[in-house]
Coordinates of C-alpha atoms in Angstrom, one line a residue:
X54 CA 6.5 45.5 36.5
X55 CA 3.9 44.3 39.4
X56 CA 2.4 41.0 40.5
X57 CA -1.2 41.0 41.7
X58 CA -2.8 38.6 42.7
X59 CA -6.1 38.3 44.7
X60 CA -6.9 36.3 47.7
X61 CA -9.9 34.1 47.5
X62 CA -12.5 31.5 48.8
X63 CA -15.2 31.1 50.7
X64 CA -15.9 33.0 53.9
X65 CA -13.8 32.1 57.1
X66 CA -12.1 29.1 54.7
X67 CA -8.9 30.9 56.0
X68 CA -8.3 33.9 53.2
X69 CA -6.9 36.8 55.7
X70 CA -4.6 34.1 58.2
X71 CA -2.7 33.1 54.9
X72 CA -2.7 37.0 54.6
X73 CA -1.1 38.3 57.5
X74 CA 1.4 35.8 57.3
X75 CA 2.1 36.6 54.3
X76 CA 2.5 39.6 56.2
X77 CA 4.5 38.5 59.0
X78 CA 2.1 40.6 61.1
X79 CA -1.8 41.2 62.0
X80 CA -3.0 43.5 59.3
X81 CA -6.1 42.0 58.3
X82 CA -9.6 42.0 60.4
X83 CA -9.8 37.9 61.2
X84 CA -12.5 37.2 62.5
X85 CA -14.9 33.8 63.4
X86 CA -18.1 35.9 60.6
X87 CA -18.9 36.6 57.0
X88 CA -17.9 40.0 54.6
X89 CA -15.7 41.0 57.9
X90 CA -12.9 41.9 54.5
X91 CA -14.9 44.2 52.5
X92 CA -12.3 46.0 51.4
X93 CA -9.6 44.1 50.4
X94 CA -6.3 44.7 52.4
X95 CA -3.3 44.8 50.1
X96 CA 0.3 43.0 50.6
X97 CA 3.8 43.8 48.9
X98 CA 5.5 40.7 49.9
X99 CA 9.2 40.2 49.3
X100 CA 10.1 37.4 46.8
X101 CA 12.6 34.0 48.4
X102 CA 15.4 34.6 46.9
X103 CA 18.5 33.1 48.4
X104 CA 20.4 34.5 45.3
X105 CA 20.5 38.1 46.9
X106 CA 22.3 37.4 50.6
X107 CA 25.0 35.5 48.4
X108 CA 25.7 37.8 46.0
X109 CA 25.9 40.9 48.6
X110 CA 28.9 39.1 50.3
X111 CA 30.3 38.6 47.3
X112 CA 29.8 42.0 46.3
X113 CA 29.9 44.1 50.1
X114 CA 27.1 45.7 50.3
X115 CA 24.5 45.7 52.8
X116 CA 21.6 47.2 50.9
X117 CA 19.8 44.0 49.4
X118 CA 15.6 45.3 47.6
X119 CA 14.4 41.2 46.3
X120 CA 10.8 40.8 43.9
X121 CA 8.0 41.2 45.2
X122 CA 4.3 40.6 45.1
X123 CA 1.3 41.7 45.8
X124 CA -1.2 40.0 47.5
X125 CA -5.3 41.5 47.7
X126 CA -6.6 39.7 50.2
X127 CA -11.3 39.7 48.8
X128 CA -14.1 38.7 50.8
X129 CA -15.5 35.9 50.9
X130 CA -18.0 34.9 48.3
X131 CA -21.4 33.0 48.2
X132 CA -23.8 31.3 45.9
X133 CA -24.9 33.7 44.2
X134 CA -22.5 36.4 43.7
X135 CA -22.5 36.6 40.5
X136 CA -26.5 38.6 40.7
X137 CA -25.1 40.7 44.0
X138 CA -25.6 38.7 46.7
X139 CA -23.6 38.9 49.7
X140 CA -19.8 40.8 48.2
X141 CA -21.2 39.4 45.3
X142 CA -20.5 42.7 43.7
X143 CA -17.4 44.3 45.8
X144 CA -15.7 40.6 45.3
X145 CA -16.2 40.3 41.9
X146 CA -14.9 44.1 40.8
X147 CA -12.0 42.7 43.1
X148 CA -10.6 40.1 41.6
X149 CA -10.9 41.8 37.5
X150 CA -7.6 43.8 38.9
X151 CA -5.8 41.3 39.8
X152 CA -3.5 39.3 37.0
X153 CA -3.5 36.1 39.7
X154 CA -6.0 34.2 42.1
X155 CA -4.6 32.1 45.1
X156 CA -8.2 29.8 46.1
X157 CA -8.2 29.3 49.5
X158 CA -9.6 25.9 50.3
X159 CA -10.9 24.5 54.1
X160 CA -10.5 21.0 54.6
X161 CA -9.4 21.8 58.2
X162 CA -12.2 20.6 61.0
X163 CA -12.3 23.7 63.7
X164 CA -16.0 24.1 65.4
X165 CA -15.2 27.3 66.3
X166 CA -15.0 28.2 62.7
X167 CA -18.2 28.8 61.2
X168 CA -18.4 26.9 57.6
X169 CA -21.0 29.3 55.8
X170 CA -22.7 26.4 54.9
X171 CA -21.9 24.3 58.5
X172 CA -20.4 22.1 57.1
X173 CA -17.0 20.8 55.7
X174 CA -16.9 20.7 51.9
X175 CA -13.8 21.1 49.8
X176 CA -15.5 19.8 46.5
X177 CA -18.1 21.9 46.8
X178 CA -17.0 24.7 48.0
X179 CA -14.7 24.4 44.9
X180 CA -17.3 24.2 43.3
X181 CA -19.4 26.9 44.0
X182 CA -16.5 29.9 43.5
X183 CA -16.2 27.9 40.5
X184 CA -19.7 28.4 39.1
X185 CA -21.3 32.1 40.1
X186 CA -17.4 33.3 38.6
X187 CA -18.7 31.3 35.7
X188 CA -21.5 33.3 35.9
X189 CA -20.2 36.5 35.8
X190 CA -18.1 35.7 32.8
X191 CA -21.3 35.0 31.3
X192 CA -22.6 37.1 32.3
X193 CA -19.6 39.1 29.9
X194 CA -19.9 37.5 26.6
X195 CA -24.0 38.3 27.3
X196 CA -23.0 42.1 26.4
X197 CA -20.9 41.9 24.1
X198 CA -22.9 43.1 20.1
X199 CA -22.9 40.7 17.4
X200 CA -20.8 42.2 14.8
X201 CA -22.0 44.7 12.5
X202 CA -22.5 44.6 8.6
X203 CA -19.5 46.6 8.5
X204 CA -17.1 44.8 11.2
X205 CA -13.9 44.2 10.4
X206 CA -12.3 40.6 10.3
X207 CA -10.9 41.2 13.8
X208 CA -14.6 42.0 15.5
X209 CA -16.0 39.6 13.4
X210 CA -13.2 36.7 14.8
X211 CA -13.4 38.5 18.9
X212 CA -17.4 37.8 18.1
X213 CA -16.7 33.9 16.9
X214 CA -14.8 33.2 20.0
X215 CA -17.0 34.4 22.5
X216 CA -19.2 32.3 20.4
X217 CA -17.2 29.0 21.4
X218 CA -15.8 30.1 25.1
X219 CA -19.7 30.7 26.0
X220 CA -20.5 27.7 24.4
X221 CA -17.6 25.8 27.5
X222 CA -18.7 28.6 29.8
X223 CA -22.6 26.7 30.0
X224 CA -20.7 23.5 29.8
X225 CA -18.8 24.2 33.4
X226 CA -15.6 24.5 31.1
X227 CA -14.1 28.0 32.6
X228 CA -12.3 30.3 30.0
X229 CA -8.3 28.9 31.2
X230 CA -9.6 25.3 30.4
X231 CA -11.5 26.4 27.1
X232 CA -8.7 25.2 25.5
X233 CA -7.7 28.5 22.9
X234 CA -4.7 28.8 20.7
X235 CA -3.0 32.6 21.0
X236 CA -4.9 34.7 19.0
X237 CA -8.2 33.3 20.2
X238 CA -7.3 34.2 24.5
X239 CA -5.7 37.7 22.4
X240 CA -9.1 39.4 21.2
X241 CA -11.0 38.0 24.6
X242 CA -8.0 39.9 26.6
X243 CA -9.3 43.3 26.8
X244 CA -12.4 41.8 28.4
X245 CA -10.6 40.8 31.4
X246 CA -12.6 37.1 31.6
X247 CA -12.5 36.4 35.6
X248 CA -11.7 32.3 34.6
X249 CA -9.2 33.2 32.6
X250 CA -6.8 34.0 34.9
X251 CA -4.4 31.3 36.1
X252 CA -4.6 30.5 40.1
X253 CA -3.1 27.7 42.4
X254 CA -5.7 26.3 44.8
X255 CA -3.9 26.3 48.8
X256 CA -5.5 23.7 50.6
X257 CA -5.9 25.5 54.5
X258 CA -5.4 21.8 56.8
X259 CA -5.2 21.7 60.1
X260 CA -1.2 20.5 62.2
X261 CA -2.9 17.6 62.6
X262 CA -3.5 16.6 58.3
X263 CA -0.3 18.5 58.1
X264 CA 0.8 14.9 58.8
X265 CA -0.1 13.5 56.2
X266 CA 0.4 16.1 53.5
X267 CA 0.3 14.0 50.9
X268 CA -3.1 12.3 51.5
X269 CA -4.8 15.2 50.6
X270 CA -3.0 16.6 47.9
X271 CA -3.8 13.4 46.1
X272 CA -7.6 14.5 48.0
X273 CA -7.8 18.2 46.6
X274 CA -5.5 16.4 43.4
X275 CA -9.1 14.4 42.2
X276 CA -11.8 16.8 43.1
X277 CA -9.3 18.9 41.0
X278 CA -9.2 16.9 38.2
X279 CA -13.5 16.1 38.6
X280 CA -13.7 20.2 38.1
X281 CA -11.6 19.8 35.0
X282 CA -8.9 21.9 36.7
X283 CA -5.1 22.0 35.9
X284 CA -4.4 23.7 38.2
X285 CA -1.5 23.8 41.0
X286 CA -1.9 23.2 44.4
X287 CA 0.3 24.9 48.0
X288 CA -0.7 22.8 51.3
X289 CA -0.2 23.9 54.2
X290 CA -2.0 24.9 57.5
X291 CA -2.5 29.2 57.8
X292 CA -2.7 28.9 61.1
X293 CA 0.8 27.3 61.4
X294 CA 2.3 30.1 59.0
X295 CA 1.2 32.6 61.6
X296 CA 3.0 30.9 64.6
X297 CA 6.0 29.0 63.0
X298 CA 7.5 32.9 61.4
X299 CA 7.6 34.2 65.3
X300 CA 10.8 31.0 65.4
X301 CA 14.4 32.5 64.7
X302 CA 15.2 30.5 61.8
X303 CA 17.3 27.1 62.7
X304 CA 13.5 26.3 65.3
X305 CA 12.0 27.3 61.6
X306 CA 14.1 24.0 60.3
X307 CA 13.2 22.3 63.2
X308 CA 9.3 23.0 62.9
X309 CA 8.9 22.1 59.4
X310 CA 10.5 19.3 59.1
X311 CA 7.7 17.0 61.6
X312 CA 6.2 17.8 58.9
X313 CA 9.0 17.1 56.5
X314 CA 8.2 19.9 54.6
X315 CA 12.5 21.6 53.2
X316 CA 11.0 25.2 53.9
X317 CA 7.1 27.3 55.2
X318 CA 4.4 27.1 52.7
X319 CA 4.3 31.1 52.0
X320 CA 7.1 30.6 50.6
X321 CA 6.6 27.7 48.5
X322 CA 3.4 30.4 47.9
X323 CA 4.8 32.9 46.3
X324 CA 7.3 31.3 44.5
X325 CA 4.3 29.5 42.3
X326 CA 3.5 33.0 42.3
X327 CA 5.7 33.8 39.6
X328 CA 5.2 30.8 38.2
X329 CA 2.6 30.6 37.6
X330 CA 2.5 34.2 35.5
X331 CA 5.8 33.1 33.7
X332 CA 7.2 35.4 35.5
X333 CA 12.2 35.4 36.4
X334 CA 13.6 37.3 37.7
X335 CA 17.2 38.8 36.0
X336 CA 20.4 40.1 38.8
X337 CA 22.7 43.4 40.0
X338 CA 25.4 43.4 41.8
X339 CA 26.5 46.6 42.3
X340 CA 28.4 48.0 45.9
X341 CA 25.7 49.7 46.1
X342 CA 22.8 47.5 45.8
X343 CA 21.7 43.7 45.5
X344 CA 18.8 43.7 43.3
X345 CA 16.2 41.5 41.7
X346 CA 13.9 42.8 38.5
X347 CA 10.9 41.5 37.9
X348 CA 10.1 40.4 34.2
X349 CA 8.2 38.0 31.6
X350 CA 10.1 34.6 30.0
X351 CA 11.4 35.4 27.0
X352 CA 12.5 39.4 27.4
X353 CA 14.6 40.6 25.6
X354 CA 17.8 42.6 27.0
X355 CA 16.7 45.8 25.6
X356 CA 13.1 44.9 27.1
X357 CA 14.8 43.9 30.2
X358 CA 16.9 47.3 31.2
X359 CA 13.9 49.8 30.6
X360 CA 12.5 47.9 33.9
X361 CA 15.3 49.3 35.6
X362 CA 14.4 53.1 33.5
X363 CA 12.5 53.1 30.6
X364 CA 15.2 56.0 28.4
X365 CA 17.4 52.5 28.3
X366 CA 15.5 50.8 26.1
X367 CA 16.1 53.5 23.0
X368 CA 20.7 53.9 24.1
X369 CA 20.7 50.5 25.1
X370 CA 24.1 48.9 23.9
X371 CA 25.0 45.2 25.0
X372 CA 24.0 43.2 28.5
X373 CA 27.5 42.2 29.9
X374 CA 26.1 38.7 31.7
X375 CA 27.7 36.0 33.7
X376 CA 26.0 33.7 35.6
X377 CA 24.7 33.3 38.8
X378 CA 26.8 30.4 39.5
X379 CA 30.3 32.0 38.1
X380 CA 30.0 35.6 39.3
X381 CA 29.7 34.0 43.2
X382 CA 32.6 30.7 42.9
X383 CA 35.0 33.9 41.1
X384 CA 34.0 36.9 43.4
X385 CA 32.0 39.8 41.4
X386 CA 32.9 41.6 38.4
X387 CA 36.2 41.7 37.7
X388 CA 37.7 38.2 38.5
X389 CA 34.8 36.7 36.0
X390 CA 35.3 39.0 33.6
X391 CA 39.8 37.9 34.4
X392 CA 38.3 35.0 34.0
X393 CA 36.1 35.1 30.2
X394 CA 32.6 34.5 32.0
X395 CA 30.8 37.3 31.1
X396 CA 29.9 37.4 27.5
X397 CA 28.7 40.9 25.4
X398 CA 24.6 40.9 25.2
X399 CA 22.6 42.7 22.0
X400 CA 19.5 43.0 22.1
X401 CA 18.5 39.3 20.4
X402 CA 19.4 38.0 23.7
X403 CA 16.6 36.6 25.7
X404 CA 17.2 37.1 29.6
X405 CA 17.6 33.9 31.7
X406 CA 16.5 33.6 34.9
X407 CA 19.6 34.0 37.5
X408 CA 21.6 36.7 35.1
X409 CA 23.4 38.6 36.7
X410 CA 23.2 41.8 34.6
X411 CA 25.1 44.9 33.5
X412 CA 23.4 47.1 30.7
X413 CA 25.8 49.2 28.6
X414 CA 24.1 52.2 27.8
X415 CA 24.3 55.4 25.3
X416 CA 24.2 58.9 26.2

């Protein structure tokens, strides 16, 4: 399963700096002018999971394959993007391709880095982008034709949902905050609305601002509340993240402790992306490799098996499952079986995060 996240924001807010930190090397072209990123840079980022290293020691393997996230560094957006201003059309087409949005908001002040509106105003920046996305969604909804006389019940239901959404969007309420039920969401899913995508707001702070991280997070929550948003927040200093990556783990820990942080912002961000899309990982552990497999919360065992190989779902018999804790404490498959800590799951079993699994497949 590919997890695609688009990094968006106004020009010069630190999107490409954050992207470079995620890749742990300079890939995007960071420059002090708008639109330095024209085509989206794509990076495949490992999802931090300390369990994999532990499992590898238990089963004595050197090969570890983590779950991954695809991040897209997308061109900056400006006012009027919904009507083609700046690189608006490119921005909007690229953002339609991602599953979720990381919206970078500039809080840091730096006279050497120009702000597109010549002032640092996080509330106005958030409003600018949300407004452009709302206007783009309105344009999409306006193209939906009224049902014909012989329209199906489903077509009429979809159009009714479109009208509800139009009313909300015209009140500056995003589609994700329109309180649609499951059936309504399903009926308009093919429209791929921009404001229906889940969002994480990244507060890009200066090193000095990190010392008062809680204050800035409270300020951001107030801004988002006034904007009708209930999104997750990750606070970091994108510039600092790049610098920290050059340190060894012990030096990183000492450096982060100065700001009362337990782990780097990049790890917190990647984990958040998993959460907002309701994703979990099940684990496989053998001599050949230890691996994390991405599935949606609520996935049944046969469908989880299909993530490994599509034929596994068709020929699924059962899944032998041990908890991560038991697998580690007892030292692998032989011992967890001897201690009766393995259970056989059938076709109705919902996979849990951290399940260590062996699928039994018929020929």
